[in-house]
Coordinates of C-alpha atoms in Angstrom, one line a residue:
M136 CA -18.1 -20.5 13.1
S137 CA -15.1 -22.7 13.0
R138 CA -11.7 -20.9 13.3
S139 CA -8.2 -21.8 12.4
P140 CA -6.0 -22.7 15.4
S141 CA -4.8 -19.8 17.4
R142 CA -1.3 -18.5 16.5
R143 CA 0.3 -20.0 19.5
S144 CA -0.5 -22.0 22.6
V145 CA -1.0 -19.2 25.2
L146 CA 0.7 -19.5 28.5
A147 CA -1.6 -18.6 31.3
T148 CA 1.1 -16.8 33.2
T149 CA 1.9 -14.5 30.2
A150 CA -1.4 -12.6 30.5
A151 CA -0.9 -12.1 34.2
A152 CA 2.5 -10.6 33.6
A153 CA 1.5 -8.5 30.6
T154 CA 0.6 -5.3 32.4
A155 CA 3.4 -5.8 34.9
A156 CA 5.9 -5.6 32.0
A157 CA 7.2 -2.1 31.9
V158 CA 9.7 -0.2 30.0
G159 CA 11.6 0.2 33.3
P160 CA 13.1 -2.6 35.5
L161 CA 12.7 -5.6 33.2
A162 CA 13.8 -3.7 30.1
T163 CA 16.8 -2.4 32.1
A164 CA 17.7 -5.9 33.1
T165 CA 17.6 -7.2 29.6
A166 CA 20.0 -4.4 28.4
A167 CA 22.8 -6.7 29.7
H168 CA 22.1 -9.1 26.8
A169 CA 25.2 -8.9 24.5
A170 CA 24.2 -7.5 21.1
P171 CA 25.9 -9.1 18.1
T172 CA 28.4 -7.0 16.0
L173 CA 27.0 -6.1 12.6
P174 CA 29.0 -5.2 9.6
D175 CA 29.4 -1.4 9.3
G176 CA 26.5 0.1 7.3
T177 CA 27.1 1.5 3.9
S178 CA 23.9 3.6 3.2
K179 CA 22.6 7.0 4.4
D180 CA 19.1 5.6 3.5
K181 CA 18.1 3.4 6.4
V182 CA 14.8 1.6 7.4
L183 CA 13.5 0.2 10.6
V184 CA 10.4 -2.1 10.3
V185 CA 8.6 -2.8 13.6
G186 CA 6.0 -5.6 13.6
M187 CA 3.4 -5.7 16.4
D188 CA 1.5 -9.0 16.3
G189 CA -2.3 -8.9 16.3
L190 CA -2.5 -5.2 16.8
R191 CA -6.0 -4.1 15.9
H192 CA -5.5 -0.5 14.6
D193 CA -8.9 0.8 15.7
V194 CA -8.0 0.2 19.3
I195 CA -4.8 2.4 19.2
A196 CA -7.0 5.6 19.7
A197 CA -8.3 4.2 23.0
A198 CA -4.7 3.5 24.2
K199 CA -2.2 6.1 25.3
A200 CA 0.3 5.1 22.5
P201 CA 2.0 8.5 22.1
H202 CA 4.6 7.3 19.7
L203 CA 2.2 5.5 17.4
K204 CA 0.0 8.5 17.4
S205 CA 3.0 10.8 16.7
L206 CA 4.0 8.6 13.7
M207 CA 0.4 8.8 12.4
A208 CA 0.5 12.6 12.7
N209 CA 3.9 12.9 11.0
G210 CA 3.7 10.1 8.6
T211 CA 1.3 8.1 6.2
Y212 CA -1.2 5.7 7.8
G213 CA -3.1 3.3 5.6
T214 CA -5.6 0.8 6.9
S215 CA -7.0 -2.2 5.0
L216 CA -8.6 -5.6 5.3
L217 CA -7.0 -9.0 4.9
Y218 CA -8.1 -11.9 2.9
A219 CA -9.9 -14.9 4.6
D220 CA -10.2 -18.6 3.8
P221 CA -9.9 -20.2 1.3
M222 CA -7.1 -17.9 0.3
A223 CA -5.6 -18.0 3.8
A224 CA -6.6 -17.8 7.4
T225 CA -6.2 -14.5 9.3
S226 CA -3.3 -16.0 11.2
S227 CA 0.3 -15.0 11.7
G228 CA 2.0 -17.4 9.2
P229 CA 0.1 -15.9 6.2
G230 CA 0.2 -12.4 7.6
W231 CA 4.0 -12.1 8.2
S232 CA 4.7 -13.9 5.0
T233 CA 2.6 -11.3 3.2
I234 CA 4.4 -8.5 4.9
S235 CA 7.9 -9.9 4.4
T236 CA 7.5 -11.1 0.8
G237 CA 5.3 -8.3 -0.6
V238 CA 3.0 -10.7 -2.3
W239 CA -0.4 -12.3 -1.4
P240 CA -0.8 -15.9 -0.1
D241 CA -1.8 -17.2 -3.6
K242 CA 1.9 -16.5 -4.5
H243 CA 3.9 -17.1 -1.3
G244 CA 1.9 -20.2 -0.5
V245 CA 1.4 -19.9 3.3
K246 CA -2.3 -20.4 4.1
E247 CA -2.0 -21.1 7.9
N248 CA 0.5 -21.7 10.6
S249 CA 1.9 -25.1 9.4
F250 CA 3.6 -23.1 6.5
T251 CA 2.7 -26.0 4.2
G252 CA 3.2 -24.9 0.6
K253 CA 5.5 -22.0 1.4
N254 CA 7.2 -20.6 -1.7
Y255 CA 9.9 -18.4 -0.3
G256 CA 12.3 -19.7 -2.9
K257 CA 10.4 -17.7 -5.6
Y258 CA 9.1 -15.0 -3.2
P259 CA 11.7 -14.4 -0.5
G260 CA 11.4 -11.9 2.3
F261 CA 12.8 -8.5 1.8
L262 CA 15.9 -9.1 3.9
A263 CA 16.7 -12.1 1.8
R264 CA 16.1 -10.1 -1.3
L265 CA 18.3 -7.3 -0.1
A266 CA 21.0 -9.8 0.6
Q267 CA 20.8 -10.8 -3.1
V268 CA 20.7 -7.3 -4.7
R269 CA 22.4 -5.1 -2.1
P270 CA 24.7 -7.4 -0.1
Q271 CA 26.7 -4.5 1.2
L272 CA 23.8 -3.3 3.4
S273 CA 24.1 -4.1 7.1
T274 CA 20.9 -5.9 8.2
Y275 CA 19.4 -7.2 11.5
A276 CA 16.3 -9.1 12.5
A277 CA 14.9 -9.9 16.0
V278 CA 11.8 -12.1 16.6
D279 CA 10.4 -14.1 19.5
W280 CA 7.8 -16.1 17.5
K281 CA 10.3 -18.8 16.4
P282 CA 8.6 -19.9 13.2
L283 CA 9.5 -16.5 11.6
D284 CA 13.0 -17.8 11.8
A285 CA 12.6 -21.6 11.6
Q286 CA 10.3 -21.4 8.6
G287 CA 12.5 -18.8 6.8
T288 CA 9.8 -16.0 6.8
V289 CA 11.7 -13.0 8.1
T290 CA 15.3 -13.7 9.2
P291 CA 17.0 -15.2 6.1
G292 CA 19.5 -12.6 4.7
A293 CA 20.0 -10.8 7.9
D294 CA 23.7 -10.3 8.9
A295 CA 22.7 -10.9 12.5
K296 CA 19.6 -12.0 14.2
L297 CA 18.1 -12.5 17.7
V298 CA 15.7 -15.4 17.8
L299 CA 13.8 -16.1 21.1
D300 CA 11.0 -18.5 22.1
G301 CA 8.0 -16.6 23.3
D302 CA 5.8 -19.7 23.2
A303 CA 8.0 -21.5 25.7
D304 CA 9.2 -18.6 27.9
G305 CA 6.5 -15.9 27.5
Y306 CA 6.6 -12.9 25.3
T307 CA 6.7 -10.2 27.9
G308 CA 10.4 -10.7 28.8
H309 CA 11.5 -11.5 25.3
D310 CA 9.8 -8.5 23.8
A311 CA 11.8 -6.4 26.3
T312 CA 15.0 -8.2 25.3
I313 CA 14.3 -7.4 21.6
A314 CA 13.7 -3.8 22.5
A315 CA 16.9 -3.5 24.5
E316 CA 19.1 -5.2 22.0
T317 CA 17.7 -3.3 19.0
E318 CA 18.1 0.0 21.0
S319 CA 21.8 -0.8 21.7
I320 CA 22.5 -1.6 18.0
L321 CA 20.8 1.6 16.8
R322 CA 22.8 3.7 19.3
N323 CA 26.2 2.0 19.1
Q324 CA 26.5 0.5 15.6
N325 CA 25.6 1.4 12.1
P326 CA 22.8 -0.8 10.7
D327 CA 21.0 -0.1 7.5
V328 CA 17.9 -2.2 7.6
L329 CA 16.2 -3.7 10.7
F330 CA 13.1 -5.8 11.2
V331 CA 12.0 -6.2 14.9
Y332 CA 9.0 -8.1 16.1
F333 CA 6.9 -7.8 19.3
G334 CA 4.4 -10.5 20.2
Q335 CA 2.7 -9.6 23.4
T336 CA -0.2 -7.7 21.9
D337 CA -1.4 -10.9 20.3
I338 CA -1.2 -12.8 23.6
A339 CA -3.2 -10.0 25.3
G340 CA -5.7 -10.3 22.5
H341 CA -6.1 -14.0 22.9
N342 CA -6.3 -13.9 26.7
S343 CA -8.4 -10.8 27.3
G344 CA -9.9 -9.8 24.0
A345 CA -9.3 -6.6 21.9
A346 CA -11.8 -4.6 23.9
S347 CA -10.0 -5.1 27.2
A348 CA -7.8 -2.9 29.3
A349 CA -5.1 -5.5 29.2
Y350 CA -4.9 -5.3 25.4
R351 CA -4.6 -1.5 25.5
A352 CA -1.9 -1.9 28.2
A353 CA 0.0 -4.3 26.0
I354 CA -0.2 -1.7 23.1
D355 CA 1.2 0.9 25.5
V356 CA 4.1 -1.2 26.5
Q357 CA 5.0 -1.9 22.9
D358 CA 4.5 1.8 22.1
G359 CA 7.1 2.4 24.8
Y360 CA 9.5 0.1 23.1
L361 CA 8.9 1.9 19.8
G362 CA 9.6 5.2 21.5
R363 CA 13.0 4.0 22.7
L364 CA 13.9 2.9 19.2
L365 CA 12.9 6.2 17.8
T366 CA 15.0 8.0 20.5
A367 CA 17.9 5.8 19.8
I368 CA 17.8 6.7 16.1
K369 CA 17.7 10.5 16.8
A370 CA 20.6 10.1 19.2
R371 CA 22.9 8.6 16.6
P372 CA 26.0 10.8 16.0
A373 CA 25.3 10.7 12.2
Y374 CA 21.6 11.2 12.4
A375 CA 21.7 14.6 10.8
T376 CA 23.2 13.2 7.6
E377 CA 21.0 10.0 7.6
R378 CA 17.6 9.5 6.0
W379 CA 15.6 7.2 8.3
T380 CA 12.3 5.6 7.4
V381 CA 10.3 3.9 10.2
I382 CA 7.5 1.5 9.3
V383 CA 5.1 -0.1 11.8
T384 CA 2.7 -2.8 10.8
T385 CA 0.7 -5.9 12.0
D386 CA -0.2 -9.3 10.6
H387 CA -4.0 -9.5 11.5
G388 CA -6.6 -8.2 14.0
H389 CA -8.6 -9.7 16.8
T390 CA -12.2 -10.1 17.8
D391 CA -13.4 -8.0 20.7
S392 CA -13.6 -11.2 22.8
G393 CA -10.2 -12.4 21.6
G394 CA -9.1 -14.6 18.8
H395 CA -8.5 -14.6 15.0
G396 CA -8.2 -16.8 12.0
G397 CA -11.7 -16.3 10.7
S398 CA -13.4 -13.8 8.4
A399 CA -14.8 -11.2 10.7
I400 CA -13.9 -7.6 9.9
E401 CA -12.2 -7.3 13.3
E402 CA -9.9 -10.2 12.5
R403 CA -9.1 -8.9 9.1
R404 CA -8.0 -5.4 10.1
T405 CA -4.4 -4.5 9.3
F406 CA -2.4 -1.3 8.8
V407 CA 0.8 0.1 7.4
L408 CA 2.2 3.2 9.2
A409 CA 5.3 4.9 7.7
Q410 CA 7.3 8.0 8.3
G411 CA 10.4 9.0 6.3
P412 CA 11.7 10.9 3.3
G413 CA 9.0 11.5 0.7
I414 CA 6.3 10.1 2.9
A415 CA 3.5 12.6 3.5
A416 CA 2.7 13.8 7.0
G417 CA -0.8 13.1 8.1
A418 CA -1.9 11.2 5.1
R419 CA -4.7 8.6 5.3
P420 CA -4.7 6.8 2.0
A421 CA -7.5 4.4 1.3
D422 CA -5.6 2.4 -1.3
T423 CA -2.8 1.0 0.9
R424 CA -2.5 -2.8 1.4
L425 CA -0.5 -5.1 3.6
V426 CA 1.8 -6.1 0.7
D427 CA 3.1 -2.5 0.5
V428 CA 5.6 -2.9 3.4
A429 CA 8.3 -4.6 1.3
A430 CA 7.7 -2.3 -1.6
T431 CA 8.1 0.7 0.7
V432 CA 11.4 -0.7 2.1
Y433 CA 12.8 -1.0 -1.4
R434 CA 11.7 2.5 -2.5
Q435 CA 13.3 4.1 0.6
L436 CA 16.6 2.3 -0.1
G437 CA 16.6 3.3 -3.8
V438 CA 16.1 -0.3 -4.8
V439 CA 14.1 -0.7 -8.0
P440 CA 12.2 -4.0 -8.0
D441 CA 12.7 -6.3 -10.9
P442 CA 9.3 -7.1 -12.6
A443 CA 10.3 -10.7 -12.3
W444 CA 10.0 -10.5 -8.5
G445 CA 6.2 -10.4 -9.1
L446 CA 5.6 -8.0 -6.2
D447 CA 1.9 -7.2 -5.4
G448 CA 2.8 -4.2 -3.3
K449 CA 3.6 -0.6 -4.1
P450 CA 5.3 2.1 -2.0
I451 CA 3.0 3.6 0.6
Q452 CA 3.5 7.1 -0.9
E453 CA 2.4 6.0 -4.4
R454 CA -1.3 6.5 -5.0
S455 CA -3.6 4.5 -7.3
T456 CA -4.6 6.5 -10.3
D457 CA -7.5 4.5 -11.8
P458 CA -10.6 6.6 -12.5
F459 CA -12.7 5.0 -9.6
E460 CA -10.5 6.7 -7.0
A461 CA -12.2 10.0 -7.9
L462 CA -15.5 8.7 -6.4
Y463 CA -14.9 9.1 -2.7
P464 CA -17.0 12.3 -2.4
A465 CA -20.0 10.4 -3.9
L466 CA -19.8 7.4 -1.5
A467 CA -22.9 6.8 0.6
G468 CA -24.1 4.8 3.6
R469 CA -26.3 1.7 3.4
T470 CA -29.7 1.8 1.8
D471 CA -31.0 -1.8 1.8
E472 CA -27.9 -3.6 3.2
T473 CA -29.1 -3.5 6.9
G474 CA -26.2 -5.7 8.1
I475 CA -23.7 -3.0 7.2
P476 CA -23.2 -0.4 10.0
A477 CA -24.8 2.9 9.1
G478 CA -21.6 5.0 9.5
I479 CA -19.7 3.2 6.7
L480 CA -19.7 5.3 3.5
G481 CA -18.8 2.7 0.9
W482 CA -20.9 2.7 -2.3
T483 CA -22.2 4.7 -5.2
R484 CA -23.8 4.2 -8.5
T485 CA -22.3 7.5 -9.7
A486 CA -19.8 6.5 -12.5
P487 CA -16.5 8.4 -12.9
S488 CA -16.3 11.2 -15.5
G489 CA -16.5 9.8 -19.0
W490 CA -17.8 6.4 -17.9
S491 CA -21.4 5.2 -17.8
V492 CA -23.5 2.3 -16.7
V493 CA -26.2 0.9 -19.0
N494 CA -29.1 -0.7 -17.2
S495 CA -31.7 -0.7 -19.9
A496 CA -32.1 -4.5 -19.8
M497 CA -31.9 -4.6 -16.0
G498 CA -34.7 -6.1 -14.0
T499 CA -36.6 -4.2 -11.3
G500 CA -36.4 -4.1 -7.5
G501 CA -33.7 -5.9 -5.7
V502 CA -31.1 -4.5 -3.2
A503 CA -30.6 -0.9 -4.2
E504 CA -26.8 -0.9 -3.6
W505 CA -26.3 -3.6 -6.2
R506 CA -28.8 -2.7 -8.9
G507 CA -26.4 -2.8 -11.9
W508 CA -22.7 -2.0 -11.8
S509 CA -21.9 -0.1 -8.6
F510 CA -18.7 1.3 -7.2
A511 CA -17.7 0.2 -3.6
T512 CA -14.9 -0.1 -1.1
D513 CA -13.6 -3.4 0.2
E514 CA -15.1 -2.9 3.7
F515 CA -18.6 -2.1 2.4
W516 CA -18.8 -4.8 -0.2
S517 CA -17.2 -7.6 1.8
R518 CA -19.5 -6.8 4.8
S519 CA -22.5 -7.5 2.6
Q520 CA -22.1 -11.2 3.0
R521 CA -19.2 -13.1 4.7
D522 CA -17.6 -16.4 3.5
Q523 CA -18.5 -16.2 -0.2
S524 CA -15.0 -15.2 -1.3
R525 CA -15.6 -11.5 -1.4
E526 CA -12.8 -11.3 1.1
L527 CA -10.4 -12.6 -1.6
N528 CA -10.6 -9.4 -3.7
V529 CA -7.1 -8.5 -2.5
R530 CA -5.7 -6.9 -5.6
S531 CA -8.4 -4.3 -5.8
R532 CA -7.5 -1.0 -4.1
G533 CA -9.6 1.8 -2.8
I534 CA -12.8 1.9 -4.9
F535 CA -13.6 -0.7 -7.4
A536 CA -16.6 -1.5 -9.8
V537 CA -18.8 -4.5 -8.8
A538 CA -21.7 -6.3 -10.5
D539 CA -23.3 -8.6 -7.8
S540 CA -26.3 -10.5 -8.9
D541 CA -26.2 -12.6 -5.7
E542 CA -26.6 -9.7 -3.3
W543 CA -29.0 -7.8 -5.7
D544 CA -31.5 -10.7 -5.4
D545 CA -31.5 -10.7 -1.6
K546 CA -34.5 -8.4 -1.9
A547 CA -37.6 -9.0 -4.1
S548 CA -36.9 -8.5 -7.7
S549 CA -38.2 -9.3 -11.1
G550 CA -36.4 -9.8 -14.4
P551 CA -32.7 -10.5 -15.2
Y552 CA -29.6 -8.9 -13.8
D553 CA -28.2 -7.4 -16.9
S554 CA -25.8 -4.4 -16.7
T555 CA -22.9 -2.9 -18.8
L556 CA -20.1 -0.8 -17.5
V557 CA -18.8 1.5 -20.3
T558 CA -15.4 3.2 -20.5
P559 CA -14.6 6.5 -22.2
A560 CA -13.2 6.4 -25.7
Y561 CA -9.5 6.2 -25.9
A562 CA -7.4 7.5 -28.8
V563 CA -5.7 4.8 -30.8
G564 CA -5.1 6.6 -34.2
G565 CA -1.7 5.9 -35.6
T566 CA -1.1 2.9 -33.3
S567 CA -1.0 -0.8 -34.0
T568 CA -1.8 -2.4 -30.7
V569 CA -4.0 -1.3 -27.7
T570 CA -3.8 -3.1 -24.4
L571 CA -6.7 -3.1 -21.8
G572 CA -5.2 -3.8 -18.4
F573 CA -7.3 -4.3 -15.3
T574 CA -7.7 -6.4 -12.2
T575 CA -10.6 -8.8 -11.9
H576 CA -12.3 -10.9 -9.3
Y577 CA -14.9 -13.2 -10.8
R578 CA -16.9 -16.1 -9.6
Q579 CA -18.8 -18.2 -12.1
E580 CA -22.1 -20.0 -11.6
G581 CA -24.8 -21.5 -13.9
S582 CA -25.9 -19.4 -16.9
Q583 CA -24.2 -16.2 -15.6
S584 CA -22.1 -14.4 -18.2
A585 CA -19.2 -11.9 -18.1
R586 CA -17.9 -10.4 -21.3
V587 CA -15.5 -7.7 -22.4
L588 CA -16.3 -6.0 -25.6
A589 CA -14.5 -3.4 -27.7
S590 CA -16.2 -0.7 -29.8
W591 CA -14.0 1.0 -32.5
N592 CA -15.0 4.5 -33.6
G593 CA -18.3 4.0 -31.7
G594 CA -19.3 1.0 -33.8
T595 CA -21.0 -2.2 -32.8
P596 CA -19.2 -3.7 -29.8
V597 CA -17.3 -6.9 -30.5
E598 CA -16.5 -9.5 -27.8
V599 CA -12.8 -9.8 -27.0
K600 CA -12.9 -11.8 -23.8
R601 CA -15.5 -14.0 -22.1
Y602 CA -15.1 -15.5 -18.5
T603 CA -16.5 -19.0 -18.0
S604 CA -14.7 -20.0 -14.8
D605 CA -13.5 -18.3 -11.5
V606 CA -10.7 -15.8 -11.7
I607 CA -9.7 -14.9 -8.1
S608 CA -8.3 -11.4 -8.0
Q609 CA -5.8 -11.5 -10.9
P610 CA -4.4 -8.9 -13.2
Q611 CA -5.5 -9.1 -16.8
A612 CA -4.0 -7.7 -20.0
L613 CA -6.0 -7.9 -23.2
A614 CA -3.8 -6.9 -26.3
L615 CA -5.8 -6.1 -29.4
D616 CA -4.8 -5.2 -32.9
V617 CA -6.0 -1.8 -33.9
P618 CA -8.1 -2.0 -37.1
A619 CA -7.2 0.1 -40.0
G620 CA -8.8 3.5 -39.8
A621 CA -9.7 3.3 -36.1
A622 CA -9.3 6.6 -34.2
N623 CA -10.6 5.5 -30.8
V624 CA -11.9 2.5 -28.8
S625 CA -14.1 2.2 -25.8
F626 CA -14.6 -1.0 -23.8
R627 CA -17.7 -2.6 -22.2
F628 CA -17.9 -5.0 -19.3
H629 CA -21.2 -6.8 -19.7
Y630 CA -22.5 -9.0 -16.9
T631 CA -25.7 -11.0 -16.7
G632 CA -26.9 -13.3 -13.9
S633 CA -29.9 -14.6 -11.9
N634 CA -28.9 -14.8 -8.2
N635 CA -25.5 -16.1 -9.2
W636 CA -22.3 -14.6 -8.1
Y637 CA -20.4 -11.4 -9.0
W638 CA -17.8 -9.7 -11.1
V639 CA -15.3 -7.0 -9.8
I640 CA -13.2 -4.7 -12.1
D641 CA -10.5 -2.3 -10.9
G642 CA -7.3 -0.6 -12.0
V643 CA -8.4 -0.1 -15.5
K644 CA -5.6 1.2 -17.8
V645 CA -5.5 1.5 -21.5
T646 CA -2.2 1.9 -23.4
A647 CA -1.8 2.1 -27.2
V648 CA 1.5 1.7 -29.1

C-alpha cells in the first residue's frame, strides 16, 4: 500500500545514538544552555503539555516508563484512533495541528507534511489563542522538529521558545537540551503554560520499528525526561499553592516494522493522558479524542472557549452523555467479521433503553454484525474494511449507531437492506420549536436512501431530512416547528441500500423550547 512520505529524513547515526542517550551525561552537559527569561506568571492554575512524537501507546506497557505509568494510575488516560486519507495522512503535520488547534484536519487544513492549506488564522494553536484571550499568562514552547515553529503550528503566542533542528543535528541531543532547559525554567522561573516536544521516539520507530527494543528504549529515555519535569514542578517553592495539570500526548502511531502515514490501526493509535485538578485518577474513558488536548488546557486554566472558535474537542474529564454510551456491557466480539481480532469487543444490536431497531423489511442472511442498525466502536467498525472512509468518522465518540449495507452484503444475503432506528418519544408539550441534534457520517451511492422522519404523538412519520450526497462526520441540527396539540415527538433514521455504503449516527440530543 502506498504511504505518505515519512515525517522526516532519518539520519542513520541517530538510531545508533538513541539507546546511548541517557538522562545522565548528555543531559547534564546540555544544562549549560542558557534558558530565556520569561515574564513572571500570573496564574495558580498551570499546565505542562508534553508531546512525544510517534509514541504508540500499546507499547508503553512493554517499556519501563515508570513516570508514564504513574500518570496513568493517577490521572485519566484515553486512547483513540486517528483519521486516515483522504481527510489527512497519519503524519506529524496533521497530528500536531490537531493537538494544538483542537479541531480536525477538515478545519485546520493540514493534510500532510507540506502544510499546504493550513488555516491557523481561523484555528490557531492553543498558545496563540491564550495570547489573545489571556495575554498576562507566561508561556513557553520548545520543539526540535522545526516545522512546528516555521509553519506556525505550536510556537506562535509563546513568550519564549526554544527551536532546534533535529532533522539536521539528530533528535537525541536536542531532546536532552529541551528537557534540560524546560527543567530549569520550571525550577527557577514562574511559567503558566508550557508545551515541550520530544522527537526521538519517532526516529526509533522509523529506524527499528515499534516492536523493537530500540523503540522501547527511546520511550524510556523520554519517560526519564518527563520524570525530571515532574520532579522540577514538585520542587517549586510555591508548589503547595499551585494547581498543576500535566498532559502527555502523541501525534500518530507506528507499524511494528516502522513507519506511518497510512490507515493501519497501528499507525492510527493516539492517546491523551492527563493528571491535574478535577481529573479522575485511574480513569480509562472510551470517548476521548486527540482534539481534546486544547480543550483540556482551556478548562484547566479557567478559560471558557467562545463557540466561534469552533473547537471539536472537549475537556478530558467531560464524558459523552448520548444514550449509546450505556451499551458497553453489551458489546461482543466478532461473529462473521473474521478479519477483526477475536479479543476486540466492539458491537451489539442491543438498542439503548427506550430505543428500538425495526428490521421488518430487512433481507435475510448477510454479515451478522451489520444486519440492520448496529452499535459499534470506532476500532471495531473501521477494522471491518480499510480505506473506504470509515476512518473519517472522527466526530463520533465511544459507541455510535451504524447501518452498513456494504459490509452486510459481504456474506450471502437475499432481499434489500432496509432498517430503521427509532428514538424514544420526547416531550414537547407547551413548546414551539424542537431541535434534533446529532453527528452523522454518511456516504452516498446509487439508489441508497437515508431519511430522518418525525412522528408527532405516535402518528404517521413525516420526512424532515433526506441525505443525497456525502456528509463526512459533521454535526447536524434539525429545527422543527411543534404542531399545535403535539405532546411528544419521536424520530426515525431510515436507511435502505443494496451493497452500497453506510450511515453513522451519534451524539443524539433533542431540545425543545
